[in-house]
Short mmCIF file of C-alpha atoms in Angstrom, two decimals:
data_model
loop_
_atom_site.label_atom_id
_atom_site.label_comp_id
_atom_site.label_asym_id
_atom_site.label_seq_id
_atom_site.Cartn_x
_atom_site.Cartn_y
_atom_site.Cartn_z
CA MET A 96 -31.75 27.68 1.76
CA ALA A 97 -29.29 25.76 -0.01
CA SER A 98 -29.73 25.07 -3.97
CA ASP A 99 -30.41 21.64 -5.10
CA GLN A 100 -26.90 21.61 -6.60
CA ASP A 101 -25.39 22.46 -3.17
CA SER A 102 -27.37 19.84 -1.41
CA ARG A 103 -26.22 17.18 -3.86
CA GLU A 104 -22.67 18.22 -3.64
CA LYS A 105 -22.87 18.35 0.30
CA LEU A 106 -24.33 14.58 -0.06
CA LEU A 107 -21.52 13.40 -2.18
CA ASP A 108 -18.84 15.09 0.17
CA THR A 109 -20.34 13.54 2.92
CA ALA A 110 -20.55 10.13 1.33
CA THR A 111 -16.92 10.32 0.17
CA LEU A 112 -15.67 11.30 3.82
CA LEU A 113 -17.88 8.37 5.37
CA PHE A 114 -16.57 5.85 2.72
CA SER A 115 -13.03 6.70 3.20
CA SER A 116 -13.01 6.69 6.92
CA GLN A 117 -15.39 3.89 7.95
CA GLY A 118 -15.70 2.00 4.73
CA ILE A 119 -18.34 1.78 2.30
CA ALA A 120 -20.02 -1.39 3.62
CA ALA A 121 -20.14 0.21 7.09
CA THR A 122 -21.94 3.50 5.72
CA THR A 123 -25.79 3.57 5.48
CA VAL A 124 -27.82 6.04 3.53
CA ALA A 125 -29.32 7.20 6.93
CA ALA A 126 -25.71 8.22 8.13
CA VAL A 127 -24.88 9.88 4.78
CA ALA A 128 -28.09 11.88 5.38
CA ARG A 129 -27.38 12.64 9.18
CA GLY A 130 -24.04 13.75 8.22
CA ALA A 131 -25.23 16.06 5.35
CA GLY A 132 -27.88 17.22 7.70
CA VAL A 133 -30.82 16.11 5.29
CA THR A 134 -33.43 13.42 5.53
CA PRO A 135 -32.80 9.83 4.13
CA ALA A 136 -35.56 10.73 1.68
CA MET A 137 -33.48 13.31 0.45
CA VAL A 138 -30.57 11.17 -0.43
CA HIS A 139 -33.03 9.00 -2.64
CA TYR A 140 -34.45 12.01 -4.11
CA TYR A 141 -30.98 12.87 -5.53
CA PHE A 142 -29.36 9.27 -6.06
CA LYS A 143 -32.39 6.95 -6.09
CA THR A 144 -30.66 3.89 -4.79
CA ARG A 145 -27.45 3.47 -2.51
CA ASP A 146 -25.59 1.91 -5.55
CA GLN A 147 -26.16 5.00 -7.68
CA LEU A 148 -24.73 7.08 -4.63
CA ILE A 149 -21.68 4.88 -4.94
CA GLU A 150 -21.51 5.29 -8.55
CA ALA A 151 -21.65 9.10 -8.21
CA VAL A 152 -18.81 9.21 -5.63
CA VAL A 153 -16.74 7.16 -7.86
CA ASP A 154 -17.52 9.41 -11.08
CA GLU A 155 -17.60 12.76 -9.57
CA ARG A 156 -15.06 12.35 -6.86
CA VAL A 157 -12.66 9.33 -7.26
CA CYS A 158 -12.29 10.08 -10.85
CA LEU A 159 -11.25 13.81 -10.40
CA PHE A 160 -8.40 12.06 -8.50
CA VAL A 161 -7.26 9.67 -10.87
CA ASN A 162 -7.79 11.70 -13.89
CA SER A 163 -5.70 14.69 -12.24
CA ILE A 164 -2.80 12.14 -12.07
CA TRP A 165 -3.14 10.82 -15.58
CA ASP A 166 -4.43 13.68 -17.80
CA PRO A 167 -1.29 15.51 -18.14
CA ILE A 168 0.57 12.19 -19.49
CA ARG A 169 1.60 12.44 -23.20
CA GLY A 170 3.95 9.55 -23.50
CA ASP A 171 6.84 11.46 -25.15
CA GLU A 172 8.05 13.47 -22.21
CA PRO A 173 11.58 12.31 -20.43
CA PRO A 174 10.19 9.11 -18.58
CA GLU A 175 11.87 10.42 -15.28
CA ASP A 176 10.11 13.30 -15.65
CA MET A 177 6.95 11.64 -16.50
CA ILE A 178 7.28 9.54 -13.39
CA LEU A 179 8.29 12.26 -10.92
CA ASP A 180 5.53 14.50 -12.03
CA ILE A 181 3.00 11.60 -11.11
CA VAL A 182 4.20 11.52 -7.50
CA GLU A 183 4.02 15.25 -7.03
CA ARG A 184 0.30 15.05 -8.46
CA MET A 185 -0.59 12.39 -6.13
CA ILE A 186 1.00 14.32 -3.07
CA ALA A 187 -0.68 17.40 -4.54
CA THR A 188 -4.14 15.97 -5.43
CA THR A 189 -4.14 14.47 -1.81
CA GLU A 190 -3.86 17.74 -0.11
CA LYS A 191 -6.92 18.70 -1.70
CA MET A 192 -8.57 15.13 -1.47
CA PRO A 193 -7.36 13.91 1.75
CA TRP A 194 -9.69 11.13 1.60
CA MET A 195 -8.30 9.31 -1.08
CA PRO A 196 -5.27 7.33 -0.04
CA ALA A 197 -7.70 5.57 2.71
CA LEU A 198 -10.48 5.09 0.41
CA TRP A 199 -7.87 3.25 -2.17
CA VAL A 200 -6.35 1.15 0.56
CA ARG A 201 -9.86 -0.12 1.75
CA GLU A 202 -12.17 -0.09 -0.97
CA VAL A 203 -9.71 -0.64 -4.22
CA LEU A 204 -6.72 -2.47 -2.83
CA SER A 205 -8.50 -4.70 -0.13
CA ASP A 206 -9.72 -7.88 -1.11
CA GLY A 207 -13.61 -7.52 -1.39
CA GLY A 208 -13.13 -3.72 -1.78
CA GLN A 209 -16.17 -2.22 -3.02
CA LEU A 210 -14.66 -0.14 -5.71
CA ARG A 211 -12.06 -2.43 -7.32
CA GLU A 212 -14.40 -3.51 -10.01
CA ARG A 213 -15.70 -0.03 -10.49
CA MET A 214 -12.25 1.46 -10.69
CA VAL A 215 -11.36 -1.52 -13.34
CA GLN A 216 -14.12 -0.10 -15.72
CA ARG A 217 -12.71 3.44 -15.37
CA VAL A 218 -8.76 3.55 -15.30
CA PRO A 219 -7.44 5.57 -18.30
CA LEU A 220 -6.20 2.61 -20.23
CA ALA A 221 -4.74 4.67 -22.93
CA LYS A 222 -2.64 6.70 -20.63
CA ILE A 223 -1.38 3.63 -18.77
CA ALA A 224 -0.38 2.22 -22.08
CA LEU A 225 1.27 5.30 -22.82
CA PHE A 226 3.31 5.28 -19.43
CA SER A 227 4.69 1.75 -20.17
CA GLU A 228 5.32 2.20 -23.53
CA ASN A 229 7.35 5.44 -22.66
CA VAL A 230 9.14 3.71 -20.22
CA ALA A 231 9.93 0.53 -22.11
CA ARG A 232 11.21 2.73 -25.00
CA SER A 233 13.45 4.55 -22.90
CA GLN A 234 14.99 1.51 -21.26
CA GLN A 235 15.43 -0.07 -24.74
CA ALA A 236 17.50 2.80 -25.76
CA GLY A 237 19.80 2.19 -22.67
CA ALA A 238 18.75 5.27 -20.79
CA ILE A 239 16.97 3.46 -18.04
CA ASN A 240 17.89 1.08 -15.59
CA PRO A 241 17.67 -2.32 -17.47
CA GLY A 242 16.81 -4.23 -14.05
CA LEU A 243 13.24 -2.53 -14.08
CA GLU A 244 10.17 -4.21 -15.28
CA PRO A 245 8.46 -1.33 -17.20
CA THR A 246 5.08 -2.87 -16.40
CA LEU A 247 5.54 -2.84 -12.74
CA ILE A 248 6.95 0.67 -12.22
CA PHE A 249 3.47 2.42 -11.76
CA ILE A 250 2.79 -0.25 -9.01
CA SER A 251 5.81 0.61 -7.40
CA VAL A 252 4.98 4.47 -7.85
CA LEU A 253 1.74 3.83 -6.04
CA GLY A 254 3.37 1.49 -3.28
CA LEU A 255 5.89 4.49 -2.62
CA THR A 256 3.55 7.24 -2.64
CA MET A 257 -0.01 5.88 -1.65
CA LEU A 258 1.42 4.09 1.26
CA PRO A 259 2.88 6.52 3.03
CA LEU A 260 0.14 9.02 2.23
CA ALA A 261 -2.38 6.45 3.74
CA MET A 262 -0.15 6.17 6.91
CA ALA A 263 0.11 9.98 7.47
CA ARG A 264 -3.59 10.53 7.23
CA THR A 265 -4.08 8.21 10.18
CA LEU A 266 -1.32 9.12 12.17
CA LYS A 267 -2.79 12.44 12.56
CA ASN A 268 -5.23 11.09 14.97
CA ARG A 269 -3.24 8.29 16.57
CA PRO A 270 -0.09 6.21 16.66
CA LEU A 271 0.79 4.06 13.83
CA LEU A 272 4.11 2.63 14.91
CA PRO A 273 6.18 4.37 17.52
CA VAL A 274 9.18 4.07 15.61
CA VAL A 275 7.77 5.77 12.56
CA ASN A 276 8.93 9.21 11.94
CA LYS A 277 5.79 10.99 12.14
CA ALA A 278 7.26 14.32 11.29
CA ALA A 279 8.83 13.15 8.02
CA LEU A 280 5.68 11.27 7.16
CA LEU A 281 3.53 14.55 7.68
CA ASP A 282 5.97 16.90 5.84
CA LYS A 283 5.04 16.63 2.30
CA THR A 284 8.48 18.31 1.23
CA VAL A 285 10.06 15.73 3.21
CA LEU A 286 8.25 13.03 1.72
CA THR A 287 8.31 14.18 -1.82
CA ARG A 288 12.26 14.37 -1.58
CA HIS A 289 12.57 11.00 -0.23
CA ILE A 290 10.30 9.42 -2.91
CA LYS A 291 12.12 11.22 -5.85
CA ALA A 292 15.25 10.54 -4.51
CA LEU A 293 14.57 6.70 -4.24
CA LEU A 294 13.04 6.80 -7.76
CA LEU A 295 16.18 8.68 -9.22
CA SER A 296 18.77 6.77 -8.13
CA GLY A 297 17.78 4.32 -5.37
CA LEU A 298 19.94 3.74 -2.56
CA ALA A 299 23.04 4.65 -4.87
CA LEU A 300 24.44 8.12 -4.94
CA PRO A 301 22.93 10.18 -7.66
CA ALA A 302 25.20 10.33 -10.93
CA THR A 303 24.43 14.39 -10.81
CA ALA A 304 25.88 14.79 -7.40
CA LEU A 305 29.35 13.59 -8.97
CA SER A 306 29.63 16.10 -11.11
CA ASP A 307 28.89 19.73 -9.98
CA ALA A 308 25.72 20.17 -11.99
CA HIS A 309 22.49 21.14 -10.81
CA PHE A 310 20.88 18.88 -8.29
CA ASP A 311 17.16 18.79 -8.81
CA GLU A 312 15.33 18.51 -5.64
CA MET F 277 -9.09 -38.39 16.31
CA ALA F 278 -6.93 -35.29 16.15
CA SER F 279 -5.17 -34.06 19.22
CA ASP F 280 -5.76 -31.07 21.19
CA GLN F 281 -2.85 -29.54 19.83
CA ASP F 282 -4.01 -30.34 15.93
CA SER F 283 -7.36 -28.93 16.50
CA ARG F 284 -5.95 -25.71 18.12
CA GLU F 285 -3.81 -25.19 15.11
CA LYS F 286 -6.42 -25.98 12.74
CA LEU F 287 -8.77 -23.45 14.47
CA LEU F 288 -5.74 -20.56 14.16
CA ASP F 289 -4.95 -21.45 10.54
CA THR F 290 -8.96 -21.26 9.74
CA ALA F 291 -9.43 -18.07 11.46
CA THR F 292 -6.11 -16.40 9.90
CA LEU F 293 -7.29 -17.31 6.41
CA LEU F 294 -10.77 -15.92 7.08
CA PHE F 295 -9.52 -12.94 8.59
CA SER F 296 -7.28 -12.28 5.68
CA SER F 297 -9.94 -13.22 2.95
CA GLN F 298 -13.16 -11.35 4.40
CA GLY F 299 -11.76 -9.15 7.54
CA ILE F 300 -12.06 -9.68 11.17
CA ALA F 301 -15.15 -7.66 11.58
CA ALA F 302 -17.06 -10.25 9.14
CA THR F 303 -15.66 -13.29 10.65
CA THR F 304 -17.94 -14.88 13.40
CA VAL F 305 -16.76 -17.40 15.95
CA ALA F 306 -19.30 -19.77 14.25
CA ALA F 307 -17.69 -19.40 10.76
CA VAL F 308 -14.22 -20.02 12.09
CA ALA F 309 -15.61 -23.29 13.78
CA ARG F 310 -17.64 -24.16 10.79
CA GLY F 311 -14.23 -23.75 8.57
CA ALA F 312 -12.43 -26.07 10.99
CA GLY F 313 -15.17 -28.59 11.12
CA VAL F 314 -15.69 -28.16 14.85
CA THR F 315 -18.57 -26.84 17.07
CA PRO F 316 -18.47 -23.18 18.18
CA ALA F 317 -18.02 -24.60 21.78
CA MET F 318 -14.76 -25.97 20.82
CA VAL F 319 -13.52 -22.38 19.91
CA HIS F 320 -14.41 -21.21 23.05
CA TYR F 321 -12.81 -23.96 25.07
CA TYR F 322 -9.46 -23.41 23.30
CA PHE F 323 -9.83 -19.63 23.23
CA LYS F 324 -12.38 -18.45 25.74
CA THR F 325 -13.49 -15.21 23.94
CA ARG F 326 -13.31 -13.97 20.25
CA ASP F 327 -10.89 -11.38 21.51
CA GLN F 328 -8.46 -14.23 22.84
CA LEU F 329 -8.61 -15.83 19.32
CA ILE F 330 -7.65 -12.84 17.59
CA GLU F 331 -4.82 -12.27 19.95
CA ALA F 332 -3.63 -15.78 19.45
CA VAL F 333 -3.53 -15.40 15.72
CA VAL F 334 -1.44 -12.31 16.13
CA ASP F 335 0.94 -13.98 18.45
CA GLU F 336 1.10 -17.13 16.65
CA ARG F 337 0.47 -16.32 13.17
CA VAL F 338 1.09 -12.69 12.20
CA CYS F 339 4.10 -12.48 14.50
CA LEU F 340 5.78 -15.39 12.66
CA PHE F 341 5.75 -13.27 9.69
CA VAL F 342 7.07 -10.11 11.21
CA ASN F 343 9.82 -11.89 13.01
CA SER F 344 11.14 -13.54 10.00
CA ILE F 345 11.61 -10.44 8.38
CA TRP F 346 13.40 -8.79 11.42
CA ASP F 347 15.31 -11.51 13.34
CA PRO F 348 18.18 -11.68 11.22
CA ILE F 349 18.81 -7.87 11.39
CA ARG F 350 22.00 -7.07 13.13
CA GLY F 351 22.47 -3.52 12.21
CA ASP F 352 26.38 -3.70 11.09
CA GLU F 353 25.69 -5.28 7.79
CA PRO F 354 26.20 -3.35 4.59
CA PRO F 355 22.73 -1.31 4.37
CA GLU F 356 22.18 -2.34 0.66
CA ASP F 357 22.30 -6.08 1.98
CA MET F 358 20.17 -5.33 4.90
CA ILE F 359 17.48 -3.81 2.69
CA LEU F 360 17.57 -6.28 -0.31
CA ASP F 361 17.34 -9.09 2.25
CA ILE F 362 14.44 -7.81 3.81
CA VAL F 363 12.50 -7.82 0.20
CA GLU F 364 13.77 -11.27 -0.24
CA ARG F 365 12.46 -12.44 3.05
CA MET F 366 9.00 -10.50 2.80
CA ILE F 367 8.80 -12.43 -0.68
CA ALA F 368 9.78 -15.78 0.54
CA THR F 369 7.54 -15.56 3.67
CA THR F 370 4.87 -14.62 1.87
CA GLU F 371 5.03 -17.99 -0.28
CA LYS F 372 4.53 -19.76 3.02
CA MET F 373 2.16 -17.52 4.53
CA PRO F 374 -0.13 -16.37 1.56
CA TRP F 375 -2.59 -14.74 3.69
CA MET F 376 -0.10 -12.02 5.35
CA PRO F 377 -0.32 -9.19 2.49
CA ALA F 378 -3.94 -8.92 2.39
CA LEU F 379 -4.40 -9.08 5.94
CA TRP F 380 -1.98 -6.42 6.45
CA VAL F 381 -3.64 -3.98 4.06
CA ARG F 382 -7.09 -4.89 5.63
CA GLU F 383 -6.48 -5.09 9.37
CA VAL F 384 -2.99 -3.10 9.76
CA LEU F 385 -2.83 -0.25 7.11
CA SER F 386 -6.54 0.45 6.64
CA ASP F 387 -8.11 3.07 8.95
CA GLY F 388 -10.05 1.15 11.91
CA GLY F 389 -8.04 -2.13 10.97
CA GLN F 390 -8.46 -4.50 14.00
CA LEU F 391 -4.69 -5.41 14.25
CA ARG F 392 -3.19 -2.07 13.96
CA GLU F 393 -3.16 -1.32 17.81
CA ARG F 394 -2.19 -5.05 18.28
CA MET F 395 0.74 -4.70 16.01
CA VAL F 396 1.62 -1.39 17.45
CA GLN F 397 2.35 -3.46 20.71
CA ARG F 398 4.54 -6.05 18.97
CA VAL F 399 6.78 -4.53 16.54
CA PRO F 400 10.22 -5.28 17.05
CA LEU F 401 11.41 -1.80 17.85
CA ALA F 402 15.10 -2.46 18.79
CA LYS F 403 15.50 -4.02 15.48
CA ILE F 404 13.59 -1.25 13.45
CA ALA F 405 15.88 1.20 15.49
CA LEU F 406 19.14 -0.82 14.23
CA PHE F 407 17.94 -0.76 10.76
CA SER F 408 17.33 3.40 10.51
CA GLU F 409 20.44 4.08 12.54
CA ASN F 410 22.58 1.55 10.02
CA VAL F 411 21.15 3.45 6.91
CA ALA F 412 21.53 6.84 8.75
CA ARG F 413 25.14 6.18 9.72
CA SER F 414 25.81 4.97 6.01
CA GLN F 415 24.41 8.10 4.88
CA GLN F 416 26.45 10.31 6.88
CA ALA F 417 29.52 8.29 5.64
CA GLY F 418 28.51 9.51 2.13
CA ALA F 419 27.96 5.84 1.01
CA ILE F 420 24.08 6.15 0.43
CA ASN F 421 22.14 8.55 -1.44
CA PRO F 422 21.66 11.81 0.41
CA GLY F 423 18.25 12.66 -0.82
CA LEU F 424 16.78 9.83 1.04
CA GLU F 425 15.06 10.28 4.70
CA PRO F 426 16.46 7.08 6.55
CA THR F 427 13.23 6.71 8.82
CA LEU F 428 11.00 6.65 5.65
CA ILE F 429 13.06 3.66 3.92
CA PHE F 430 11.50 0.96 5.65
CA ILE F 431 7.99 2.33 4.79
CA SER F 432 9.24 2.56 0.98
CA VAL F 433 10.46 -1.16 1.31
CA LEU F 434 6.90 -1.98 2.66
CA GLY F 435 5.06 -0.23 -0.28
CA LEU F 436 7.46 -1.56 -2.94
CA THR F 437 6.97 -5.29 -1.60
CA MET F 438 3.70 -5.70 0.27
CA LEU F 439 1.74 -3.57 -2.02
CA PRO F 440 2.46 -5.87 -5.15
CA LEU F 441 2.10 -9.04 -3.16
CA ALA F 442 -1.14 -7.96 -2.01
CA MET F 443 -2.50 -7.42 -5.45
CA ALA F 444 -0.77 -10.68 -6.72
CA ARG F 445 -2.82 -12.55 -4.29
CA THR F 446 -6.20 -11.25 -5.61
CA LEU F 447 -5.21 -11.08 -9.05
CA LYS F 448 -5.24 -15.05 -9.05
CA ASN F 449 -9.16 -14.88 -8.53
CA ARG F 450 -10.12 -11.89 -10.69
CA PRO F 451 -8.88 -8.96 -12.71
CA LEU F 452 -7.55 -5.86 -10.87
CA LEU F 453 -6.43 -3.55 -13.89
CA PRO F 454 -6.42 -5.02 -17.47
CA VAL F 455 -3.31 -2.91 -17.78
CA VAL F 456 -1.22 -4.54 -14.92
CA ASN F 457 1.04 -7.12 -16.38
CA LYS F 458 -0.33 -10.22 -14.37
CA ALA F 459 2.25 -12.53 -15.33
CA ALA F 460 5.24 -10.04 -13.98
CA LEU F 461 3.25 -9.64 -10.71
CA LEU F 462 2.57 -13.42 -10.12
CA ASP F 463 6.21 -14.21 -11.13
CA LYS F 464 8.35 -13.78 -7.94
CA THR F 465 11.58 -13.72 -9.77
CA VAL F 466 10.50 -10.84 -12.04
CA LEU F 467 9.10 -8.76 -9.15
CA THR F 468 11.95 -9.65 -6.87
CA ARG F 469 14.24 -8.30 -9.72
CA HIS F 470 12.51 -5.15 -10.44
CA ILE F 471 12.18 -4.14 -6.66
CA LYS F 472 15.79 -4.87 -5.86
CA ALA F 473 16.74 -2.92 -9.29
CA LEU F 474 14.55 0.11 -8.06
CA LEU F 475 15.83 -0.09 -4.60
CA LEU F 476 19.64 -0.20 -5.71
CA SER F 477 19.72 2.58 -8.44
CA GLY F 478 16.40 3.59 -9.12
CA LEU F 479 15.38 4.65 -12.74
CA ALA F 480 19.24 5.47 -13.15
CA LEU F 481 21.60 3.13 -14.98
CA PRO F 482 23.40 0.87 -12.17
CA ALA F 483 27.12 2.25 -11.46
CA THR F 484 28.48 -1.22 -12.63
CA ALA F 485 27.09 -0.64 -16.01
CA LEU F 486 28.68 2.74 -16.39
CA SER F 487 32.10 1.52 -15.10
CA ASP F 488 32.93 -0.32 -18.12
CA ALA F 489 31.97 2.36 -20.11
CA HIS F 490 33.41 5.72 -19.83
CA PHE F 491 31.18 8.03 -17.43
CA ASP F 492 29.37 10.67 -19.47
CA GLU F 493 27.67 13.67 -18.06
#
């Protein structure tokens, strides 16, 4: 028989998957119990209220994703490395937590998403400030594209990375657009290379390719 | 008294706004009628079924947005211009149709979004193919960053542009993240410059800035 801890974790995993695939509003406590193979009374035993279940999903699942992205940021690393490492961590962490991009689109990004206010209270403000300051300092030193707005760069990284990850997730089951290169979107190596190349030098030929220096993929 | 055509257009506008702000599933025919100041019977008179109302919103509202983005594409323009012009048109068209980014996030991008299948049937396939071919041709000629995946570039443009537009829309009413530079996100001039700068040369200094100075590294 499963231990208390196992049952609780199973309920959190089930709730997270259902929240991601069908939305929080459409997920009843009864559905979470059914998915985890327990009675609704068991859900109430561990989480008291539906709201406490949602809070636990945020604290013990969603925040694991967010912290895995932000924890390593120091703010004194070369900004290109800092930014490309965030892309890599988003893609790698999504492999382990494949429910995140869809949950983010539906419940954080969407108007009326039920996790938005909860995430506002939990974002690692100090780390995000370090990120923007690092980029701004490098830009003032003339080392980074002066046309960029430092405070918008993280939003650009989010859009470049989380959007295709959210699309890839649903593409596994049904078509999104007949013209989207499904193979490229699902191949994390191709996706990572494309996003890094775009962030490093956009449409322009990379400067490193002009010399015969090592081209970092 | 409003003409038949006026009433029908009013109903379409009302439905589009409600679909965008609260989602299609949560929008009843009664709510659309109430919002437009008519009886539910009037909605049925113009659109017969709820499904026909949704189809009309797609054909006569959402497709206006999509076509305004894609119609000007010829496929033989310089690819940088083609791509930056798409960004400009997305931002300019959103000024006229501010409901689009949120509707896109909720009903096209989200898992289970009610417009996804409908949009799959309506995307301008020929134009999107021209777009990818133009980029691929230029890349093969050595004029564009070889690290990019041509079939993923439009998805990158979508992420870079529609994501901040969707965030900006909801920021008007309440906070998204305390650390997001609200002013930069809401100022279309700043947003446009940032996205274009990123697409043209990423984090790297633009080539034109280097041409005056001697080329180092």
